[in-house]
XYZ file of C-alpha atoms in Angstrom:
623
model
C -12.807 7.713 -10.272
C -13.668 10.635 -12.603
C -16.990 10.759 -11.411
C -16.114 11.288 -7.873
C -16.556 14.575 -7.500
C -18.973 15.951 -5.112
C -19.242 12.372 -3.874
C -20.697 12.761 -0.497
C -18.619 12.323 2.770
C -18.960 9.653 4.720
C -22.141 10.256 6.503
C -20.855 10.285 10.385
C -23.597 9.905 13.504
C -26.332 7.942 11.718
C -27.146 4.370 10.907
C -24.914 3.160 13.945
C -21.635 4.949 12.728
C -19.435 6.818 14.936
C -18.884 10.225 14.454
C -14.872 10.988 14.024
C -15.357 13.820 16.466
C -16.331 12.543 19.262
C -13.120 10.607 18.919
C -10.861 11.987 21.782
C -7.596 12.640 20.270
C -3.665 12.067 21.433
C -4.882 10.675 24.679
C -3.427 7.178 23.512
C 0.408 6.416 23.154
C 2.020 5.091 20.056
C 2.275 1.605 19.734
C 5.974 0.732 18.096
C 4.543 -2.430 16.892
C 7.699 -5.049 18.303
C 9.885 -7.027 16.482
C 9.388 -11.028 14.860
C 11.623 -13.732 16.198
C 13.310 -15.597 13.700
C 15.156 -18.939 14.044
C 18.942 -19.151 12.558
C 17.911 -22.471 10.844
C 21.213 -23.661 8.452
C 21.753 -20.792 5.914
C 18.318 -19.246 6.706
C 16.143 -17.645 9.306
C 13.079 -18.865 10.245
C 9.429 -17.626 10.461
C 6.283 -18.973 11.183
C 3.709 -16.092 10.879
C -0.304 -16.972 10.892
C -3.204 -14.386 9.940
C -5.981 -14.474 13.034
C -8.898 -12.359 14.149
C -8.522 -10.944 17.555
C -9.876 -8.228 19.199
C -7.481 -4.697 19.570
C -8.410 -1.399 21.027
C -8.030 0.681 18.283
C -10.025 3.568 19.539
C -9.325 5.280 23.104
C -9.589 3.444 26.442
C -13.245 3.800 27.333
C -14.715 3.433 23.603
C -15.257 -0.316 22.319
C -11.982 -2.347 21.341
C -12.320 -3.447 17.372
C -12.250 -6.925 15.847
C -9.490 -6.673 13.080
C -7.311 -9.101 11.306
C -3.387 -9.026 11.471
C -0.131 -11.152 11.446
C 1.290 -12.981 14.620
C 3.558 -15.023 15.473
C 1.957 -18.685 15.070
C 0.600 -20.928 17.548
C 1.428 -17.920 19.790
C -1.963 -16.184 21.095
C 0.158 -15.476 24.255
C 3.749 -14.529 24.598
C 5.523 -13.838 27.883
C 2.838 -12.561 30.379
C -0.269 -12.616 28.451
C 0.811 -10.106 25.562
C -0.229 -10.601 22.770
C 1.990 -11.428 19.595
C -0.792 -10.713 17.180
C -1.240 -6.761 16.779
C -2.279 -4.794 13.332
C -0.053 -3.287 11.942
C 1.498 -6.602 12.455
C 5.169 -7.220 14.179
C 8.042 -5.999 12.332
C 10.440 -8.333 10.356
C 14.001 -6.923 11.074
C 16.741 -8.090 8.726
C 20.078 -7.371 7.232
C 21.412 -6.915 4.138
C 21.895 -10.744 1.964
C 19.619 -12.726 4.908
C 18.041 -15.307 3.527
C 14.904 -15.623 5.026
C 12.357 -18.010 4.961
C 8.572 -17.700 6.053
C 5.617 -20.017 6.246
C 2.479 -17.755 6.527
C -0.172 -19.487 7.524
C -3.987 -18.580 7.294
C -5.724 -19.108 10.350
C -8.893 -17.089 9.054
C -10.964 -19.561 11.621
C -13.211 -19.427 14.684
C -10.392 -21.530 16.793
C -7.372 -22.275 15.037
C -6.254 -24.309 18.622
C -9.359 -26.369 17.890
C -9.366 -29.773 16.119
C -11.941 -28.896 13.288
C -11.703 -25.534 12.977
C -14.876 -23.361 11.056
C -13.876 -20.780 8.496
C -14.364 -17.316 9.169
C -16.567 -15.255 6.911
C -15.180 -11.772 5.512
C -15.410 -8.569 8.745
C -16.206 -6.347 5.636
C -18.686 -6.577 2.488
C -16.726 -8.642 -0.492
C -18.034 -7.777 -3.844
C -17.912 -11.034 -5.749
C -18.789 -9.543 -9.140
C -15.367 -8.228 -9.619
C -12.706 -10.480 -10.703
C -11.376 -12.257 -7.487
C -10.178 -15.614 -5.819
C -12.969 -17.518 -6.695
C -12.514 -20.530 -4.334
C -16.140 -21.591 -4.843
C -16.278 -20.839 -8.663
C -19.352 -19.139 -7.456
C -21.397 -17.235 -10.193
C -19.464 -13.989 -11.037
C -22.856 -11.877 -11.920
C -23.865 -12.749 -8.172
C -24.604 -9.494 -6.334
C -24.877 -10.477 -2.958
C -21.448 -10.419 -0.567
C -18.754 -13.207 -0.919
C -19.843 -15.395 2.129
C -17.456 -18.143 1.479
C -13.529 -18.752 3.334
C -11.373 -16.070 2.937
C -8.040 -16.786 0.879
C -4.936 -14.717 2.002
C -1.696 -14.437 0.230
C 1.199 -12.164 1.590
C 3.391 -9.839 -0.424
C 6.589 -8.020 0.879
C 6.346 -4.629 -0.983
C 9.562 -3.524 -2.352
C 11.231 -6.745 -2.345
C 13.403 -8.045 -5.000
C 12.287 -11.760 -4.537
C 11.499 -14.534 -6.946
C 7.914 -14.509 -8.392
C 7.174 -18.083 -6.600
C 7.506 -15.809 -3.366
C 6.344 -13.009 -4.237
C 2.970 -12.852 -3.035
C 1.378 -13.006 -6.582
C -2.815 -12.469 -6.666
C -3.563 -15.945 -7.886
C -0.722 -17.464 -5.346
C -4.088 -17.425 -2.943
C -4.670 -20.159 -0.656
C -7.798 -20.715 2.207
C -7.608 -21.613 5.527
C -7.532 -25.482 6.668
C -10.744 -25.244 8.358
C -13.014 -28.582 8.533
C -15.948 -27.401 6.723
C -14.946 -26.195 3.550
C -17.300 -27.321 0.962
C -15.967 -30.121 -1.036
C -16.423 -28.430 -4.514
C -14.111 -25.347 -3.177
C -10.718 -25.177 -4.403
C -8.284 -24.580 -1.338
C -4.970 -23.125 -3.723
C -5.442 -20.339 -6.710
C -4.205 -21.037 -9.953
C -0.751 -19.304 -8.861
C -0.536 -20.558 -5.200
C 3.395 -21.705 -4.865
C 5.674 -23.059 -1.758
C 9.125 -23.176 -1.460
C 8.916 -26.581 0.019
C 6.126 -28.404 1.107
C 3.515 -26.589 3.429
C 0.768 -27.266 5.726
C -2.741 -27.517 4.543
C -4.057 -23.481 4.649
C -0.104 -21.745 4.280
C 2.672 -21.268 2.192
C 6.420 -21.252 2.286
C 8.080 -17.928 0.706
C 11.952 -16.953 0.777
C 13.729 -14.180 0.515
C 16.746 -13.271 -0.134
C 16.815 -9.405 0.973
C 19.768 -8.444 -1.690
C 18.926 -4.969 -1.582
C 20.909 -1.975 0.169
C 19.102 -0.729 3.246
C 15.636 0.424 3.096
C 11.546 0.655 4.572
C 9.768 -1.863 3.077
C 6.272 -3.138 4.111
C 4.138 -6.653 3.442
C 0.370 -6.614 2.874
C -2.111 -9.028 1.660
C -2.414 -8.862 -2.472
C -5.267 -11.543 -2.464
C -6.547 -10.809 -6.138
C -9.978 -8.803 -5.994
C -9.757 -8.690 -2.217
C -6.989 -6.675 -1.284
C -8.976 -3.685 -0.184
C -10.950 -5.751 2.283
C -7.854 -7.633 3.208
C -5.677 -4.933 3.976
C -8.762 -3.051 5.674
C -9.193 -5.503 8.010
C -5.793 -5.061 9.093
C -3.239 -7.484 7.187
C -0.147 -5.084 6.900
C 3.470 -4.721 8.230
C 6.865 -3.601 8.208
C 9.927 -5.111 6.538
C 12.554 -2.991 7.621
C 16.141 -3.980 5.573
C 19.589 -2.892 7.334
C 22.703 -2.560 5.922
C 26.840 -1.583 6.867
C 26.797 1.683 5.268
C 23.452 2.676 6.699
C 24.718 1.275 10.556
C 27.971 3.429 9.806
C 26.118 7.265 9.130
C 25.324 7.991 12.341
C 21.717 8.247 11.954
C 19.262 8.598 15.207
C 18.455 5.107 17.243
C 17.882 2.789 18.764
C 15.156 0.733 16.991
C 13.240 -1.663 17.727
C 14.765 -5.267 17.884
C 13.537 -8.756 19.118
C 13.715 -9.548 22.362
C 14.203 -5.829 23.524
C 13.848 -5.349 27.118
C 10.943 -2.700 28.013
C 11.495 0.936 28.494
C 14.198 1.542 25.788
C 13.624 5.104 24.248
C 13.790 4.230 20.575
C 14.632 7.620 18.271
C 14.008 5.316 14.877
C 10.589 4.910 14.164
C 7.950 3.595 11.693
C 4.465 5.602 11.338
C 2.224 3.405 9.202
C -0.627 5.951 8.366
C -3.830 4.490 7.813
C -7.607 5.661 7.770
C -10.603 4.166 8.769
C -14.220 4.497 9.676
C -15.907 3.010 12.741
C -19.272 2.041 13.522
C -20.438 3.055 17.444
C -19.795 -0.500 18.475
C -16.068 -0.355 17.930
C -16.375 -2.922 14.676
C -15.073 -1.177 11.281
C -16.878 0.288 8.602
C -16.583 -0.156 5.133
C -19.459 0.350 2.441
C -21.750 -2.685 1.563
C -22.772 -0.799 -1.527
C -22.057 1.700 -4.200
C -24.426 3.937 -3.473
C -22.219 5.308 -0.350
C -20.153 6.256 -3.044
C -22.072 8.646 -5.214
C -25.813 7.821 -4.626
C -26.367 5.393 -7.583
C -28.344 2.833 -6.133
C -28.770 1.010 -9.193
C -29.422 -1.130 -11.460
C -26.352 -2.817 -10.727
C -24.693 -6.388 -12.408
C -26.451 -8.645 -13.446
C -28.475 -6.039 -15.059
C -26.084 -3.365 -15.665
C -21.892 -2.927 -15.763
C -21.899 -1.625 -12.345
C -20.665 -3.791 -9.470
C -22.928 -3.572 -6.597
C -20.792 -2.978 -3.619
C -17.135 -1.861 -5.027
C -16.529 1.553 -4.170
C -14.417 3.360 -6.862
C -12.384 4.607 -3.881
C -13.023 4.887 0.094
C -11.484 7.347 2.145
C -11.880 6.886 5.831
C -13.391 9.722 8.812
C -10.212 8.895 11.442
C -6.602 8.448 11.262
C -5.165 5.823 12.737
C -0.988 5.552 13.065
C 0.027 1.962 14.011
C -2.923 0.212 14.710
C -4.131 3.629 17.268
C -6.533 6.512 16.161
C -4.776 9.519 16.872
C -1.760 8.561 18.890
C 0.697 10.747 20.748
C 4.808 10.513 21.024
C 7.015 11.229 23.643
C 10.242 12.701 22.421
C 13.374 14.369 23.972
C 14.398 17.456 22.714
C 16.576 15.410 20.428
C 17.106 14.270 16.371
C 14.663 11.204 14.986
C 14.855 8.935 12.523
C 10.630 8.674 11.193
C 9.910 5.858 8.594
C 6.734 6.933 7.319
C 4.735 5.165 5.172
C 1.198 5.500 3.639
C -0.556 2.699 4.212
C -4.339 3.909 3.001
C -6.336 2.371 0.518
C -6.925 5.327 -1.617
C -6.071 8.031 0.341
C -3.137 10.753 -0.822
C -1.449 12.365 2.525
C -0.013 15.891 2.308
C 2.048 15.766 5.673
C 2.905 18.629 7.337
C 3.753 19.910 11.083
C 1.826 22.435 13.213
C 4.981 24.288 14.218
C 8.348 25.005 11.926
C 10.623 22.069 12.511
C 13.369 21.243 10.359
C 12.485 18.397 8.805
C 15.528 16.405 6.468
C 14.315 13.358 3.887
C 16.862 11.237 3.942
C 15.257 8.362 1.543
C 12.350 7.090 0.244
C 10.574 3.551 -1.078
C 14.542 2.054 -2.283
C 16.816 3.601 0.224
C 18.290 6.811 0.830
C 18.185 9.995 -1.829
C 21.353 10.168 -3.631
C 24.259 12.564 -2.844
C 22.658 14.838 0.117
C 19.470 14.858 1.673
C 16.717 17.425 1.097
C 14.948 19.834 3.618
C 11.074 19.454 3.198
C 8.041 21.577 4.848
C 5.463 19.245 3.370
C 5.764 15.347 2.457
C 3.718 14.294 -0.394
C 2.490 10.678 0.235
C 0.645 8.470 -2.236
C -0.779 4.813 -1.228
C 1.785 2.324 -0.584
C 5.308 5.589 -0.544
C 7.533 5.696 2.347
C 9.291 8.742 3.537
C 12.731 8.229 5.522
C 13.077 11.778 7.341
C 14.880 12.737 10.522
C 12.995 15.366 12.803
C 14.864 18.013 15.029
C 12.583 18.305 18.067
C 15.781 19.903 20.169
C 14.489 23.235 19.360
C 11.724 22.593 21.685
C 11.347 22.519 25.308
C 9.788 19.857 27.395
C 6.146 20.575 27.865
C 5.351 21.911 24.097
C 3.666 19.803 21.647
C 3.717 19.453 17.523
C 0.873 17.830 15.578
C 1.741 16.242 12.258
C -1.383 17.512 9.971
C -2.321 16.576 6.847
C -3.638 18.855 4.118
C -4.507 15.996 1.233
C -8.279 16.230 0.428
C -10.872 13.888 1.551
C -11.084 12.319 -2.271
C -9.554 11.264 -5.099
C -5.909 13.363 -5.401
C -5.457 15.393 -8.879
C -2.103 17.091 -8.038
C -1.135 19.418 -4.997
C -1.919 22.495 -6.752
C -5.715 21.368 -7.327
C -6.618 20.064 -3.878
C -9.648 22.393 -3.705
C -10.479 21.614 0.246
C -8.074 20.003 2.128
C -8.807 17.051 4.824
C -11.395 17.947 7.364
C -8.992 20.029 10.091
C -10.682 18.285 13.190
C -10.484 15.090 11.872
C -8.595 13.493 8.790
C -6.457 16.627 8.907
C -4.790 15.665 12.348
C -2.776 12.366 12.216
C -0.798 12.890 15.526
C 1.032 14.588 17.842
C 4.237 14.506 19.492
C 5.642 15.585 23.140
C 8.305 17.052 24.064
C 10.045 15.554 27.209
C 13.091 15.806 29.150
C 15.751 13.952 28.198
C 16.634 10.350 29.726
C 20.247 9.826 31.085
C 21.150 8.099 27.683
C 21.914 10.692 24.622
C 22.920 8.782 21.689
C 24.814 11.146 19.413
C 23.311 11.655 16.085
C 23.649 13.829 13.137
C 21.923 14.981 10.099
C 24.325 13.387 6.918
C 26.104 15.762 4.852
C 26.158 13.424 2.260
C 24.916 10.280 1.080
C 25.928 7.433 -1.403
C 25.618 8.397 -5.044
C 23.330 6.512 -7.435
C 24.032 5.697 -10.854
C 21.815 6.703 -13.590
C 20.119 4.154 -15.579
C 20.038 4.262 -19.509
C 18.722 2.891 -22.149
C 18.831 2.570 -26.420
C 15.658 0.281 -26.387
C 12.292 1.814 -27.578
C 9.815 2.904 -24.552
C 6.901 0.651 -23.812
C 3.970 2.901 -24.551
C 1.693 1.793 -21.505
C -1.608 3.798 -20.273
C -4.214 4.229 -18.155
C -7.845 4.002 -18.315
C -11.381 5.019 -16.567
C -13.811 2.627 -18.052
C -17.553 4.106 -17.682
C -21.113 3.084 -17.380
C -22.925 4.451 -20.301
C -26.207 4.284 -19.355
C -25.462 6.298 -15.810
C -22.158 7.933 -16.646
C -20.422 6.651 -13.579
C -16.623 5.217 -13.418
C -17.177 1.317 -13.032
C -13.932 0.179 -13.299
C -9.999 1.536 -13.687
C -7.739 -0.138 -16.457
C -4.014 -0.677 -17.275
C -3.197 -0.894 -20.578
C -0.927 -0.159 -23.704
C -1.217 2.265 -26.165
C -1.531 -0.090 -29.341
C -4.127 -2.565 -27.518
C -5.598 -0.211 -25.356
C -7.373 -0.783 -21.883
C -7.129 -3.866 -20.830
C -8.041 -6.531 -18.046
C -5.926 -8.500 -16.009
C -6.235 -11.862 -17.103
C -5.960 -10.673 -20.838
C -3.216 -11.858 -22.762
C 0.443 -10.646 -21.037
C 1.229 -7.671 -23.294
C 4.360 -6.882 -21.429
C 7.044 -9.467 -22.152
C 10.539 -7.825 -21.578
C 13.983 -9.600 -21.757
C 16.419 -10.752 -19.029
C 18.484 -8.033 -17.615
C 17.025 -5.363 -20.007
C 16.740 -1.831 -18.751
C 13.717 -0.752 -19.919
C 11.610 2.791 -19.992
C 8.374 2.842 -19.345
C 5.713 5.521 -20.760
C 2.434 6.091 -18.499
C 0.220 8.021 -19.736
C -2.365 8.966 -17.753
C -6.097 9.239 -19.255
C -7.926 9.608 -16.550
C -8.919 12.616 -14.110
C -7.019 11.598 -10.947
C -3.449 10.380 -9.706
C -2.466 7.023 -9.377
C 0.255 5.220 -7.518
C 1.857 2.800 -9.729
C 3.790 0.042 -8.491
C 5.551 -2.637 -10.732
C 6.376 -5.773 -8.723
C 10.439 -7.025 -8.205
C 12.470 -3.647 -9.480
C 12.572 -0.669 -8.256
C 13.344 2.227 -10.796
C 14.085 5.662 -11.469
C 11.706 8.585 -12.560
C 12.894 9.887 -15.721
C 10.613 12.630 -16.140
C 7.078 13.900 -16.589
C 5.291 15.528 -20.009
C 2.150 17.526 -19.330
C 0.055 16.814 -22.689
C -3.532 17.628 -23.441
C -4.967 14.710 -22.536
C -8.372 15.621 -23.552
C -7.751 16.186 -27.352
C -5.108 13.254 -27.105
C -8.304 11.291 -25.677
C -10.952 12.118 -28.585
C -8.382 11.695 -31.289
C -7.326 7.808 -29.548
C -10.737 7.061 -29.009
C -11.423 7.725 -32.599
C -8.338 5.633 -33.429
C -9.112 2.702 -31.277
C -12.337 2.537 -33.046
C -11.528 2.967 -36.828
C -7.402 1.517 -36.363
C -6.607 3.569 -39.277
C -4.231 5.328 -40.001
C -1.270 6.648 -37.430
C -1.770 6.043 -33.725
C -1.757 9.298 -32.256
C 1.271 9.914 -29.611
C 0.887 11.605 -26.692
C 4.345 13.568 -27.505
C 2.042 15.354 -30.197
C -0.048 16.811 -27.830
C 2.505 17.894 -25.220
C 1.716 21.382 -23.006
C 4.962 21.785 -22.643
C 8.383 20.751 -22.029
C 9.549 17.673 -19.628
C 9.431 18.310 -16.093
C 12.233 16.505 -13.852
C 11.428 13.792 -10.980
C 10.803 16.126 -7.950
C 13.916 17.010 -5.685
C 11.812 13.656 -3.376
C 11.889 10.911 -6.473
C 15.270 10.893 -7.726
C 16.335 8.081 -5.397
C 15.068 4.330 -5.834
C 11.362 4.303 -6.139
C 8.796 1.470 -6.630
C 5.761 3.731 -6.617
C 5.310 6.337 -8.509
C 2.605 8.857 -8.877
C 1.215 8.942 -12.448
C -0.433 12.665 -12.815
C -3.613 13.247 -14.409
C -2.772 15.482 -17.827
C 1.061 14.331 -17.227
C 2.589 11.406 -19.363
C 5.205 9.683 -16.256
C 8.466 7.687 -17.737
C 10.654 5.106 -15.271
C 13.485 3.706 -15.831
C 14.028 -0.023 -14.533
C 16.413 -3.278 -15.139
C 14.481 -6.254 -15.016
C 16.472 -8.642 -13.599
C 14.886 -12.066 -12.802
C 12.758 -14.515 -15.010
C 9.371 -14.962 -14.413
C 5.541 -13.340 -14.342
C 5.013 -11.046 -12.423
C 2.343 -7.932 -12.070
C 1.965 -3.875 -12.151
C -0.655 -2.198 -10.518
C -1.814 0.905 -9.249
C -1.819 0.806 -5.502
C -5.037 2.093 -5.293
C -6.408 -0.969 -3.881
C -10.077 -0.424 -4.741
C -8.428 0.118 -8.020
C -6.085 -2.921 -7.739
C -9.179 -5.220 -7.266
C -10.863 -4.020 -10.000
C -8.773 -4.502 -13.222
C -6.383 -1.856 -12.721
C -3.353 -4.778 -12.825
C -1.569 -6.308 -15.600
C 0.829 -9.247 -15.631
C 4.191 -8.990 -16.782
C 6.871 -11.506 -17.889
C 10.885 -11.267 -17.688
C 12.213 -14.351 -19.794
């Protein structure tokens, strides 16, 4: 939000929380979280994948394991010889090019799911249930205490180009088959669909994975409880192979299923995360909005402002694959890093301690087109991957590099206004790596001279004039609430009418201008696009003059074109691959290009998920 400035920092050492510093750091190894198991089952393979609470030692041997949700393989608490298959971020789902695969997830949100009448779980973190969410209880929206009730899950693979019935839509929700449900609950949301018929408590999704090689990641995108969702630990990678990529020449092994231990693995994914931690291990996250900014009320029923949401939350510790502050062994060799930001609001600025060349090969759709680019920083908004190769053969066994991170602490304007950057001895640090000899085995690899080309898209239809909103409290000034909109209706919730209705196989600009005082990562749902280009316009005289529009409706709309600072800037040397995130700047008006190319409804958001819960999401329709 707006407002957020000067918003305090999470108060560290009192009230039972655990202060980030006394956090040992790099003392615990990475985690490569392993690979799912499918079953070749006719033309598909085959995945049964539940939700569960377990316990994982997230912080450093000695400190208190943490109670998190994550994926698993189901039925399987124990695999082999006692590990187990349930880990956050959850197993990997490794697949090729044109699989079709098939999974039933299956919410297992309960005390026992081995038991015969299982009792639902109640959220690990404070739900606000005056926002608009899955509403299994139809309980009454103006309450202000926390969401008690079962918690509904629904999974969505990020990225994918997948039918909307399996897409992971926010109304697909569904609860867990637990015995006492109360009888007036409704199990399914208003959207819940299965690709054949499921168990009580899970749905059946397919995919068809008809995309060229690429990072993608699933997540929960239950509607108004993402944040928690996700927080809790519900989040993974979908990593997509293809020929071309397997013929380049690029830095493995990775990970597969059923790989025996001790390979040394020189392709790897870094899901980036942040969290807070109270002293007993358990997570943190705000049970009202005055941790936010100190306005402690009156909240709804008696005012506009929701009583727990948090406009955004930035944790005190980093945690890369399910581990605060992990360390790396590497050989003085080339790596293939899959990075991905997996925070709920937080912007990374990724950097190393020491000058290593560092190559980005590709980003959210695939590789960059023509040649790869040499970076010194990476640039990392909620829910972007990075594909980058790191040369550690400069260095000799024994040294060490940390990857830092220089984003602030709160909401992200653009690089060039990040007035402090993140705390050095904490949310600065993500991890480190170290240098080792090398093994027997030295896979040859090689930086690519070149990669495939991309064609452009292009257009003759008119640009969809879309924008976006920070809606305020009057009476206290405070941001209560982020909106998508368009330009002619202006802002807008998310079960208003669908404004965006766009035509089978139409390609498609879209215009978003940004009214409000911070970035946001905006990702539409099935495509990914191009970034045309970005207009910095005076958003604060375009903003009085719209207002003033929006109130009287006379005369002619005002265009943001009118009030442009100057000319259009190009996608950065980073976006002019595939891309289904983009970050919209403050002050900037931010066009993509994108082919819409299945039927259906489905939704655009920004991927700040305390945004994402709270109205800043629109449906869309291809028909």
């Amino acid at each position: 939000g707006g407002a957020a400035e000067g918003a305090p920092a999470p108060r560290t050492g009192d009230g039972g929380l655990l202060d980030p510093r006394d956090i040992p750091k790099f003392v615990t190894p990475l985690v490569l979280p392993p690979v799912f198991q499918g079953v070749k089952d006719g033309q598909f393979t085959d995945y049964h994948v539940a939700v569960r609470q377990f316990s994982q030692q997230v912080l450093p041997d000695g400190l208190p394991p943490t109670t998190v949700w994550g994926y698993g393989a189901l039925g399987d608490p124990r695999t082999g010889e006692g590990a187990s298959a349930f880990h956050s971020p959850g197993f990997t789902f490794d697949v090729w090019r044109d699989e079709n695969v098939r999974v039933t997830w299956h919410n297992q949100l309960v005390d026992d799911p081995d038991a015969p009448n299982p009792r639902f779980l109640t959220h690990l973190t404070p739900v606000d249930q005056t926002l608009h969410m899955a509403n299994p209880g139809a309980h009454d929206a103006m309450d202000p205490a926390p969401y008690a009730g079962p918690v509904p899950i629904v999974t969505h693979v990020h990225g994918a180009h997948v039918a909307p019935e399996s897409d992971g839509l926010p109304t697909a929700w569904y609860l867990p088959a637990a015995a006492d449900i109360p009888p007036d609950y409704q199990t399914r949301g208003s959207g819940y669909a299965s690709q054949g018929e499921a168990p009580e408590g899970a749905a059946i999704f397919e995919y068809t994975n008809d995309q060229d090689a690429m990072t993608l990641w699933y997540h929960d995108h239950t509607l108004g409880m993402t944040r928690n969702n996700v927080y809790a630990g519900m989040a993974g990678f979908w990593i997509l192979h293809d020929e071309a990529e397997a013929a380049m020449g690029l830095p493995g092994p990775y990970p597969k299923a059923g790989d025996p231990a001790g390979i040394r693995y020189r392709d790897i994914p870094l899901a980036i995360q942040d969290r807070t931690f109270m002293a007993d291990g358990s997570l943190f996250y705000p049970g009202t909005r005055a941790f936010f900014d100190g306005y402690e009320g009156p909240y709804r029923p008696d005012s506009s402002v929701p009583p727990i949401w948090n406009p955004e939350f930035f944790g005190d510790a980093i945690m890369v694959n399910g581990r605060t502050w992990p360390y790396l062994e590497v050989e003085p060799a080339l790596y293939r890093l899959r990075v991905l930001n997996g925070c709920n609001s937080r912007f990374l600025l990724l950097r190393f301690s020491e000058p290593l060349p560092v190559t980005q090969i590709g980003t959210e759709g695939g590789f960059l087109p023509d040649r790869p680019i040499i970076q010194d920083e990476l640039l990392l908004a909620p829910a972007e991957r990075a594909d980058i190769l790191v040369d550690f053969s400069a260095l000799a066994p024994g040294q060490t590099v940390t990857l830092l991170n220089l984003g602030p602490d709160d909401p992200f304007k653009t690089v060039d206004e990040i007035e402090e950057p993140a705390d050095p001895e904490t949310t600065g640090l993500v991890m480190q790596f170290r240098v080792v000899a090398a093994g027997e085995e030295r896979p040859s690899a090689s930086v690519p001279a070149r990669l495939p080309a991309i064609g452009r898209l292009t257009t003759d239809l008119p640009e969809r004039q879309l924008a976006l909103f920070e809606m305020m409290d009057e009476r206290a000034d405070i941001p209560i609430e982020a909106q998508l909109g368009t330009l002619r209706d202006g802002p807008l919730e998310f079960f208003d009418p669908v404004t965006e209705i766009v035509r089978l196989g139409d390609t498609e600009i879209w215009t978003l201008v940004n009214l409000t005082g911070d970035a946001h990562p905006i990702h539409p749902h099935l495509v990914h696009f191009q970034v045309v280009s970005r207009v910095p316009f005076d958003a604060e005289e375009f903003l009085d003059d719209y207002e003033d529009y929006l109130e009287e409706r006379e005369g002619a709309m005002p265009m943001p074109e009118d009030y442009a600072l100057g000319a259009a800037e190009p996608p950065k040397a980073w976006e002019t691959g595939w891309k289904d995130t983009v970050i919209a700047y403050p002050g900037f008006v931010t066009k993509i290009i994108a082919t819409f190319d299945m039927p259906g409804e489905y939704v655009w958001h920004c991927h700040i998920l305390e945004h994402e819960d709270n109205e800043m999401m629109r449906p869309y329709v291809i028909r």
